[in-house]
Coordinates of C-alpha atoms in Angstrom, one line a residue:
M18 CA 36.2 -12.8 -11.7
L19 CA 33.5 -14.4 -9.8
E20 CA 34.0 -12.4 -6.8
H21 CA 33.7 -9.0 -8.9
T22 CA 30.2 -10.6 -10.7
N23 CA 28.8 -11.5 -7.2
K24 CA 30.3 -8.0 -5.5
Q25 CA 28.2 -6.4 -8.5
F26 CA 25.0 -8.5 -8.3
H27 CA 24.8 -7.0 -4.7
T28 CA 25.3 -3.7 -5.5
E29 CA 22.7 -3.8 -8.2
L30 CA 20.5 -5.6 -5.6
E31 CA 20.9 -2.7 -3.3
T32 CA 20.2 -0.2 -5.8
T33 CA 16.8 -2.1 -6.7
R34 CA 15.7 -2.3 -2.8
S35 CA 16.2 1.1 -2.8
M36 CA 14.3 2.3 -5.8
F37 CA 11.7 0.4 -4.1
L38 CA 11.9 2.2 -1.0
Q39 CA 12.0 5.1 -2.9
M40 CA 8.8 4.2 -4.8
G41 CA 7.5 3.4 -1.4
G42 CA 7.6 7.0 0.0
L43 CA 6.3 8.4 -3.4
V44 CA 3.2 6.7 -3.0
E45 CA 2.7 7.3 0.7
S46 CA 3.0 11.0 0.1
M47 CA 0.3 10.6 -2.6
V48 CA -2.2 9.0 0.0
L49 CA -1.9 11.7 2.6
D50 CA -1.9 14.5 -0.1
G51 CA -4.9 13.3 -1.6
M52 CA -6.6 13.1 2.1
R53 CA -5.2 17.0 2.4
A54 CA -6.7 17.9 -0.8
L55 CA -10.1 16.3 0.2
A56 CA -10.1 17.4 3.9
D57 CA -8.7 21.2 3.5
G58 CA -9.8 21.9 -0.3
E59 CA -5.8 22.3 -1.1
L60 CA -6.5 21.6 -4.7
D61 CA -2.9 22.3 -5.9
L62 CA -2.0 18.8 -4.1
V63 CA -4.0 17.1 -6.6
D64 CA -1.3 18.2 -9.6
K65 CA 1.6 16.6 -7.0
V66 CA -0.4 13.6 -6.9
R67 CA -0.5 12.9 -10.3
E68 CA 3.1 14.0 -11.1
H69 CA 4.1 11.6 -8.2
E70 CA 2.1 8.9 -9.9
R71 CA 4.2 9.6 -13.4
Q72 CA 7.3 8.8 -11.3
V73 CA 5.9 5.6 -9.7
N74 CA 5.0 4.4 -12.8
Q75 CA 8.4 4.9 -14.4
L76 CA 10.1 3.3 -11.3
E77 CA 7.5 0.3 -11.4
V78 CA 8.8 -0.4 -14.9
S79 CA 12.7 0.3 -14.3
I80 CA 12.5 -1.8 -11.2
D81 CA 10.7 -4.7 -13.0
E82 CA 13.2 -4.8 -15.7
R83 CA 16.0 -4.8 -13.0
I84 CA 14.5 -7.5 -11.6
G85 CA 14.1 -9.8 -15.1
Q86 CA 17.5 -9.1 -15.8
L87 CA 19.3 -9.8 -12.3
I88 CA 17.5 -13.2 -12.4
A89 CA 18.4 -14.0 -15.8
R90 CA 22.4 -13.2 -15.3
N91 CA 23.0 -14.1 -12.2
Q92 CA 21.2 -17.3 -11.1
P93 CA 21.0 -16.0 -7.8
T94 CA 20.7 -17.9 -4.4
A95 CA 17.5 -19.1 -2.9
V96 CA 17.5 -16.1 -0.3
D97 CA 18.2 -13.3 -3.2
L98 CA 15.9 -15.1 -5.5
R99 CA 13.0 -14.5 -2.8
L100 CA 13.9 -11.0 -2.5
L101 CA 13.6 -10.2 -5.8
L102 CA 10.5 -12.6 -5.9
S103 CA 9.0 -10.4 -2.9
I104 CA 9.8 -6.8 -4.7
S105 CA 8.5 -7.9 -8.0
K106 CA 5.2 -9.4 -6.2
M107 CA 5.3 -5.8 -4.0
L108 CA 5.7 -3.7 -6.9
T109 CA 2.1 -4.6 -8.4
D110 CA 0.7 -3.6 -5.0
M111 CA 2.5 -0.6 -4.3
E112 CA 1.8 0.7 -7.9
R113 CA -1.8 0.1 -7.3
C114 CA -1.6 1.9 -3.9
G115 CA -0.8 4.7 -6.1
D116 CA -3.7 4.4 -8.5
E117 CA -6.0 4.3 -5.6
A118 CA -4.4 7.9 -3.8
V119 CA -5.0 9.1 -7.7
K120 CA -8.8 8.4 -7.4
V121 CA -8.9 10.1 -3.7
A122 CA -7.4 13.2 -5.2
K123 CA -9.6 13.3 -8.3
V124 CA -12.6 12.9 -6.3
A125 CA -11.7 15.7 -4.0
R126 CA -10.9 18.1 -7.1
R127 CA -14.4 17.4 -8.0
L128 CA -16.1 17.8 -4.7
H129 CA -14.3 21.1 -4.2
E130 CA -15.2 22.6 -7.3
A131 CA -18.5 21.7 -7.4
D132 CA -18.9 23.4 -4.4
S133 CA -16.4 26.0 -3.1
S134 CA -18.0 25.6 0.7
Y135 CA -17.5 22.1 0.5
E136 CA -17.0 20.3 4.0
P137 CA -16.5 16.5 4.0
V138 CA -19.5 14.7 5.9
V139 CA -17.5 12.2 7.4
E140 CA -13.9 12.6 8.8
L141 CA -11.5 10.2 6.5
R142 CA -8.3 11.5 7.5
H143 CA -7.9 9.2 10.5
M144 CA -8.1 6.1 7.7
A145 CA -6.1 8.0 5.4
D146 CA -3.3 8.2 8.1
A147 CA -3.9 4.6 9.2
V148 CA -3.0 3.2 5.6
A149 CA -0.5 5.6 4.9
G150 CA 1.0 4.4 8.3
M151 CA 0.6 1.0 7.4
I152 CA 2.6 1.4 3.9
R153 CA 5.3 3.1 5.9
A154 CA 5.4 0.1 8.4
A155 CA 5.6 -2.5 5.4
L156 CA 8.2 -0.4 3.8
D157 CA 10.2 -0.4 7.2
A158 CA 9.9 -3.9 7.8
F159 CA 11.1 -4.6 4.2
A160 CA 14.1 -2.6 4.9
R161 CA 15.0 -4.2 8.3
E162 CA 13.9 -7.8 7.2
D163 CA 11.6 -7.7 10.1
P164 CA 8.7 -10.6 9.8
V165 CA 7.2 -9.6 13.3
A166 CA 6.6 -5.9 12.3
A167 CA 5.5 -6.9 9.1
A168 CA 2.8 -9.1 10.9
Q169 CA 1.6 -6.2 12.7
V170 CA 0.6 -4.5 9.3
V171 CA -1.4 -7.5 8.5
R172 CA -3.2 -7.0 11.8
N173 CA -3.7 -3.4 11.6
D174 CA -5.8 -4.1 8.6
K175 CA -8.4 -5.5 10.5
D176 CA -8.7 -2.0 12.4
V177 CA -8.8 -0.3 8.6
D178 CA -11.7 -2.8 7.7
R179 CA -13.6 -1.6 10.5
E180 CA -13.2 2.2 10.0
W181 CA -14.4 1.7 6.4
K182 CA -17.3 -0.5 7.4
A183 CA -18.1 2.6 10.1
A184 CA -17.9 5.3 7.5
L185 CA -20.0 3.4 5.1
R186 CA -22.7 3.4 7.8
H187 CA -22.5 7.2 8.7
M188 CA -23.0 7.9 5.2
I189 CA -26.0 5.9 4.7
T190 CA -27.2 7.8 7.6
Y191 CA -26.5 11.3 5.9
M192 CA -28.0 9.8 2.8
I193 CA -31.1 8.6 4.4
E194 CA -31.6 11.7 6.5
D195 CA -30.9 14.2 4.2
P196 CA -31.2 13.1 0.4
R197 CA -29.5 16.0 -0.8
T198 CA -26.2 15.0 0.3
I199 CA -26.4 11.7 -1.6
S200 CA -24.3 12.5 -4.8
R201 CA -21.4 13.6 -2.5
S202 CA -21.8 11.0 0.2
I203 CA -21.3 8.5 -2.9
D204 CA -17.9 10.3 -3.8
L205 CA -17.3 9.9 -0.2
V206 CA -17.9 6.0 0.0
F207 CA -15.6 5.9 -3.3
I208 CA -13.0 7.4 -1.1
A209 CA -13.3 5.2 1.9
R210 CA -13.4 2.4 -0.4
A211 CA -9.8 3.4 -2.1
L212 CA -8.5 3.5 1.4
E213 CA -9.8 0.3 2.5
R214 CA -8.1 -1.1 -0.7
I215 CA -4.6 0.7 0.1
G216 CA -5.1 -1.1 3.5
D217 CA -5.5 -4.4 1.3
H218 CA -2.4 -3.8 -0.7
A219 CA 0.1 -2.7 2.2
K220 CA -1.2 -5.9 3.8
N221 CA -0.2 -8.1 0.9
M222 CA 3.0 -6.2 1.2
A223 CA 3.7 -7.0 4.4
E224 CA 2.9 -10.8 3.7
R225 CA 5.6 -10.8 1.1
V226 CA 8.0 -9.4 3.7
I227 CA 7.5 -12.5 5.9
Y228 CA 8.0 -14.7 3.1
M229 CA 11.0 -12.9 1.8
V230 CA 12.5 -13.3 5.3
L231 CA 11.5 -16.6 6.5
G232 CA 10.4 -18.4 3.4
D233 CA 6.8 -18.9 4.7
D234 CA 3.5 -18.0 2.7
V235 CA 1.0 -16.8 5.3
R236 CA -1.4 -15.8 2.6
H237 CA -4.8 -17.0 3.8
M238 CA -3.6 -18.2 7.3
G239 CA -5.3 -15.7 9.4
V240 CA -4.0 -12.6 11.7
A241 CA -3.1 -14.8 14.4
N242 CA -1.1 -18.0 12.8
T243 CA 0.6 -15.1 10.6
E244 CA 1.9 -13.6 13.9
R245 CA 2.8 -17.0 15.0
M246 CA 4.9 -17.8 12.2
A247 CA 6.6 -14.4 11.7
R248 CA 7.8 -15.3 15.3
G249 CA 8.8 -18.4 14.3
E250 CA 6.4 -20.4 15.7
A251 CA 4.3 -23.4 14.0
P252 CA 0.7 -22.3 13.1
E253 CA -2.2 -23.8 14.9
I254 CA -4.3 -26.3 12.8
K255 CA -8.0 -25.9 13.3
E256 CA -10.1 -28.8 13.1
K257 CA -12.3 -29.2 10.6

């Protein structure tokens, strides 16, 4: 009977993992579709993003419920408990990535509907590809239980932060040079900020993967120490 219960628990655990990966795949596509709507004016993609948002929200509620039931019914071991708690934390970040992707899509629609000849003054596609890639890499690290790959996602967030600052500088320059671009440029700042936040959420998820696999909390440890700990090395303690 105990073996049957244990087998059922691990089957349900695997289903929960799969549902989270499915949710992540939807969110990644939402980010890329939102950016295509902005860059190419494919406004039918905005409706697709909204539909995916509904699916993501449903998955978040279902997965959360499953996690609560699995913990309550099974008294999971430390390793399994870490997995469940990590998914629970990552759920929040993943859902917020979806929210930011919806913001990108909505602003894209507004910009193109206000001006049929609208072209973005700053190229944000590379930034969108980068953060979508971070979501994908965090999910891959989660699926393979790979802390070193997760640490790379934490490092990649630094590149996204640099792109965000560069985009902001460019848009401020446009606004100064041509005040007529102020309204549209502010909308683009809003989009770039949403992409930067997606990068932050992906980084948070990657840190959770390291905790899930190794039991080490690397939040606020800095990139170099995160990479050391992911390799199983002791962090460097800086003298105050």
